[in-house]
Short mmCIF file of C-alpha atoms in Angstrom, two decimals:
data_model
loop_
_atom_site.label_atom_id
_atom_site.label_comp_id
_atom_site.label_asym_id
_atom_site.label_seq_id
_atom_site.Cartn_x
_atom_site.Cartn_y
_atom_site.Cartn_z
CA MET A 128 0.17 0.00 0.21
CA LYS A 129 1.77 3.28 -0.99
CA HIS A 130 1.39 5.83 1.49
CA PRO A 131 0.47 9.62 0.11
CA ALA A 132 3.04 12.34 -0.68
CA ARG A 133 3.39 14.42 1.80
CA THR A 134 3.85 18.15 0.68
CA PRO A 135 6.56 20.31 3.02
CA THR A 136 3.59 22.35 4.40
CA ALA A 137 2.33 19.10 5.94
CA MET A 138 5.63 18.00 7.28
CA VAL A 139 6.06 21.35 8.61
CA ASP A 140 2.42 21.20 10.06
CA LEU A 141 3.63 18.03 11.73
CA ALA A 142 6.64 19.12 12.89
CA TRP A 143 5.19 21.70 14.36
CA ALA A 144 2.58 19.42 15.99
CA ILE A 145 4.99 17.40 17.54
CA ALA A 146 7.34 20.52 18.76
CA LEU A 147 4.03 21.41 20.45
CA VAL A 148 3.83 18.20 22.54
CA LEU A 149 6.40 17.84 23.39
CA VAL A 150 7.23 21.52 24.53
CA ALA A 151 3.55 21.42 25.51
CA ALA A 152 4.53 17.45 27.76
CA LEU A 153 8.11 18.98 29.49
CA MET A 154 6.42 22.59 30.22
CA GLY A 155 3.45 20.22 32.47
CA SER A 156 6.55 17.75 33.96
CA GLY A 157 8.05 20.98 34.76
CA LEU A 158 5.33 22.40 36.33
CA ALA A 159 4.75 19.78 38.65
CA HIS A 160 8.00 19.60 39.37
CA ALA A 161 7.33 23.30 40.48
CA GLN A 162 4.37 22.33 42.01
CA SER A 163 6.24 19.78 44.06
CA VAL A 164 9.10 21.90 44.74
CA ALA A 165 6.45 24.91 46.20
CA ARG A 166 4.67 21.86 48.37
CA THR A 167 7.49 20.43 49.52
CA GLU A 168 9.24 23.87 50.29
CA GLN A 169 5.96 24.90 51.66
CA GLN A 170 6.02 21.69 54.17
CA ARG A 171 9.23 22.57 55.13
CA THR A 172 8.57 25.82 56.68
CA GLN A 173 5.09 24.63 58.26
CA GLU A 174 7.05 22.29 60.14
CA ALA A 175 9.62 25.23 61.09
CA GLY A 176 6.84 27.72 61.93
CA SER A 177 5.31 24.97 63.95
CA GLN A 178 8.55 23.52 66.02
CA ASN A 179 9.40 27.33 66.43
CA SER A 180 5.98 27.77 67.89
CA TYR A 181 6.98 25.00 70.32
CA THR A 182 10.47 26.57 71.00
CA THR A 183 9.44 30.56 70.81
CA LEU A 184 7.06 31.88 73.47
CA SER A 185 4.04 34.21 72.54
CA ASP A 186 3.40 37.74 74.76
CA ARG A 187 1.09 34.92 76.15
CA ASP A 188 3.16 32.79 77.68
CA ARG A 189 5.73 35.26 78.89
CA LEU A 190 2.82 36.59 80.61
CA LEU A 191 1.35 33.22 82.13
CA GLY A 192 5.08 33.13 82.77
CA GLN A 193 5.84 36.20 84.45
CA ILE A 194 2.10 35.21 86.92
CA TRP A 195 3.96 31.46 87.73
CA GLY A 196 7.25 32.93 88.19
CA LEU A 197 9.33 31.27 85.60
CA SER A 198 12.44 32.61 83.71
CA ASN A 199 11.59 32.72 79.36
CA GLU A 200 14.47 29.48 79.21
CA GLU A 201 12.41 27.79 82.11
CA MET A 202 8.58 28.27 80.05
CA THR A 203 10.05 27.35 76.86
CA ARG A 204 10.83 24.03 78.30
CA ALA A 205 7.51 23.39 80.30
CA LYS A 206 5.71 24.53 76.52
CA VAL A 207 7.35 22.20 75.17
CA LEU A 208 7.13 19.38 77.40
CA LEU A 209 3.06 20.18 77.82
CA GLU A 210 2.91 19.63 73.88
CA GLY A 211 5.39 16.46 74.19
CA PRO A 212 3.27 13.84 76.06
CA ARG A 213 2.50 15.32 79.13
CA LYS A 214 -0.18 16.89 76.33
CA SER A 215 -1.44 12.74 76.10
CA PHE A 216 -1.49 11.89 80.17
CA SER A 217 -2.41 15.04 81.60
CA VAL A 218 -5.97 17.18 82.16
CA GLU A 219 -5.91 19.64 79.60
CA ASN A 220 -4.94 22.74 82.69
CA LEU A 221 -2.02 20.91 84.24
CA SER A 222 0.04 24.26 84.84
CA PRO A 223 4.11 24.97 83.36
CA VAL A 224 4.96 24.37 86.93
CA GLU A 225 3.76 21.02 86.90
CA ALA A 226 4.98 20.27 83.40
CA LEU A 227 8.22 21.19 84.79
CA GLY A 228 8.03 19.78 88.30
CA ILE A 229 6.90 16.49 86.80
CA HIS A 230 9.19 15.60 84.34
CA ALA A 231 12.47 17.26 86.68
CA ARG A 232 15.82 16.64 86.38
CA THR A 233 16.74 16.49 89.62
CA ASP A 234 15.38 15.92 92.82
CA ALA A 235 16.28 19.56 93.26
CA GLU A 236 13.95 20.58 90.62
CA ARG A 237 11.11 18.50 91.86
CA ARG A 238 11.09 19.93 95.36
CA LYS A 239 11.92 23.54 94.03
CA TYR A 240 8.59 23.35 91.42
CA ALA A 241 6.98 21.32 94.19
CA GLU A 242 7.33 24.39 96.33
CA MET A 243 6.72 27.03 93.65
CA PHE A 244 3.34 25.26 93.24
CA ALA A 245 2.54 24.23 97.12
CA ARG A 246 2.61 28.62 97.59
CA ALA A 247 -0.04 29.17 95.00
CA PHE A 248 -2.22 26.36 95.52
CA HIS A 249 -2.49 27.59 99.30
CA ALA A 250 -2.59 31.33 98.33
CA ASP A 251 -5.20 30.49 95.32
CA VAL A 252 -6.91 28.59 98.12
CA GLU A 253 -6.83 31.39 101.24
CA ARG A 254 -8.54 33.84 98.23
CA SER A 255 -11.16 31.41 98.07
CA LEU A 256 -12.10 31.34 101.36
CA ALA A 257 -12.12 34.95 101.50
CA TRP A 258 -14.58 35.33 98.44
CA ASN A 259 -16.41 32.32 100.56
CA GLN A 260 -16.34 34.38 103.65
CA ALA A 261 -17.55 37.78 101.66
CA PHE A 262 -20.82 35.97 99.69
CA THR A 263 -21.76 34.61 103.08
CA GLU A 264 -21.28 38.17 104.57
CA ALA A 265 -23.57 39.23 101.77
CA MET A 266 -25.51 36.52 101.34
CA GLY A 267 -26.32 37.58 105.32
CA ARG A 268 -27.00 41.51 104.46
CA LEU A 269 -28.92 41.01 101.79
CA TYR A 270 -31.10 37.96 102.58
CA PRO A 271 -31.29 38.08 106.02
CA ASN A 272 -34.22 36.07 106.52
CA GLU A 273 -33.42 33.20 103.83
CA PRO A 274 -31.28 30.64 103.62
CA ILE A 275 -28.49 30.37 101.04
CA ILE A 276 -30.24 26.88 100.05
CA ASP A 277 -33.18 26.62 100.67
CA TYR A 278 -33.48 22.42 100.99
CA SER A 279 -37.64 22.84 101.41
CA GLY A 280 -39.18 19.85 99.16
CA GLY A 281 -36.56 18.25 98.95
CA THR A 282 -37.06 14.59 98.22
CA PRO A 283 -34.99 12.29 100.62
CA VAL A 284 -32.31 10.05 99.19
CA ALA A 285 -29.94 6.99 99.80
CA ALA A 286 -27.25 8.35 101.17
CA PRO A 287 -24.62 7.55 104.32
CA VAL A 288 -25.66 10.04 106.99
CA GLY A 289 -21.65 10.56 107.16
CA ALA A 290 -21.43 12.41 103.93
CA ALA A 291 -24.41 14.37 104.01
CA ASP A 292 -22.67 15.82 107.36
CA ALA A 293 -19.73 16.71 105.13
CA LEU A 294 -21.50 18.59 102.85
CA GLY A 295 -24.18 20.17 105.23
CA VAL A 296 -27.00 18.53 103.21
CA PRO A 297 -29.99 18.36 106.84
CA ARG A 298 -30.11 14.68 107.91
CA SER A 299 -34.10 15.29 106.90
CA LEU A 300 -33.31 14.56 103.14
CA VAL A 301 -31.12 11.09 103.65
CA ILE A 302 -32.01 7.95 103.70
CA ASP A 303 -29.27 6.59 105.62
CA GLN A 304 -27.37 3.60 103.87
CA SER A 305 -24.64 2.78 106.03
CA PRO A 306 -24.54 -0.38 107.09
CA SER A 307 -24.26 0.86 110.84
CA ALA A 308 -28.04 1.96 110.11
CA GLN A 309 -29.37 -1.11 108.56
CA PRO A 310 -31.59 -3.61 110.85
CA ARG A 311 -28.90 -5.98 112.83
CA PRO A 312 -30.83 -9.90 112.42
CA ARG A 313 -32.00 -11.18 115.79
CA PRO A 314 -30.52 -14.41 117.34
CA ALA A 315 -31.95 -17.42 117.45
CA SER A 316 -33.85 -17.27 120.24
CA LYS A 317 -33.16 -20.66 121.63
CA ARG A 318 -36.31 -23.20 122.73
#
């Protein structure tokens, strides 16, 4: 079978078509490579940014460190610890002092952070008790003939009397379930 003769114009058109296809293919692969490089660079930047976010203190971090009495170095270490295993093992509101104490490098460091936390805890308890005293006094002045909690109409619940006493719940609302409140079996009578 004979092929039709190709004219020089047809040959040029074919060459151009092949050239355009090759250029497009090369450009496509170049574009794909450029996109791949850009994605890799973006990932590196994000990773570096996330690593820096753990080791760079924000204004909030510095303020938190000042509140707890920590240096910037201690706060940075606490921030890293709180993003590491501690994040999985602890409650979300673990303080930086607790994280540093748990991960203390020496006994002296552990004692230092334990004392820092004990002082902060003691001060917080004092503030809470003072607030509670002020609240109780205010309730008494503002509502002198009303109890803070009105138990009238409450349904009695089964609970140990000791727990109710500790919580200040009136005994009239408690059905004592402690072993000492249960009737004792009578000894069998001898006949």
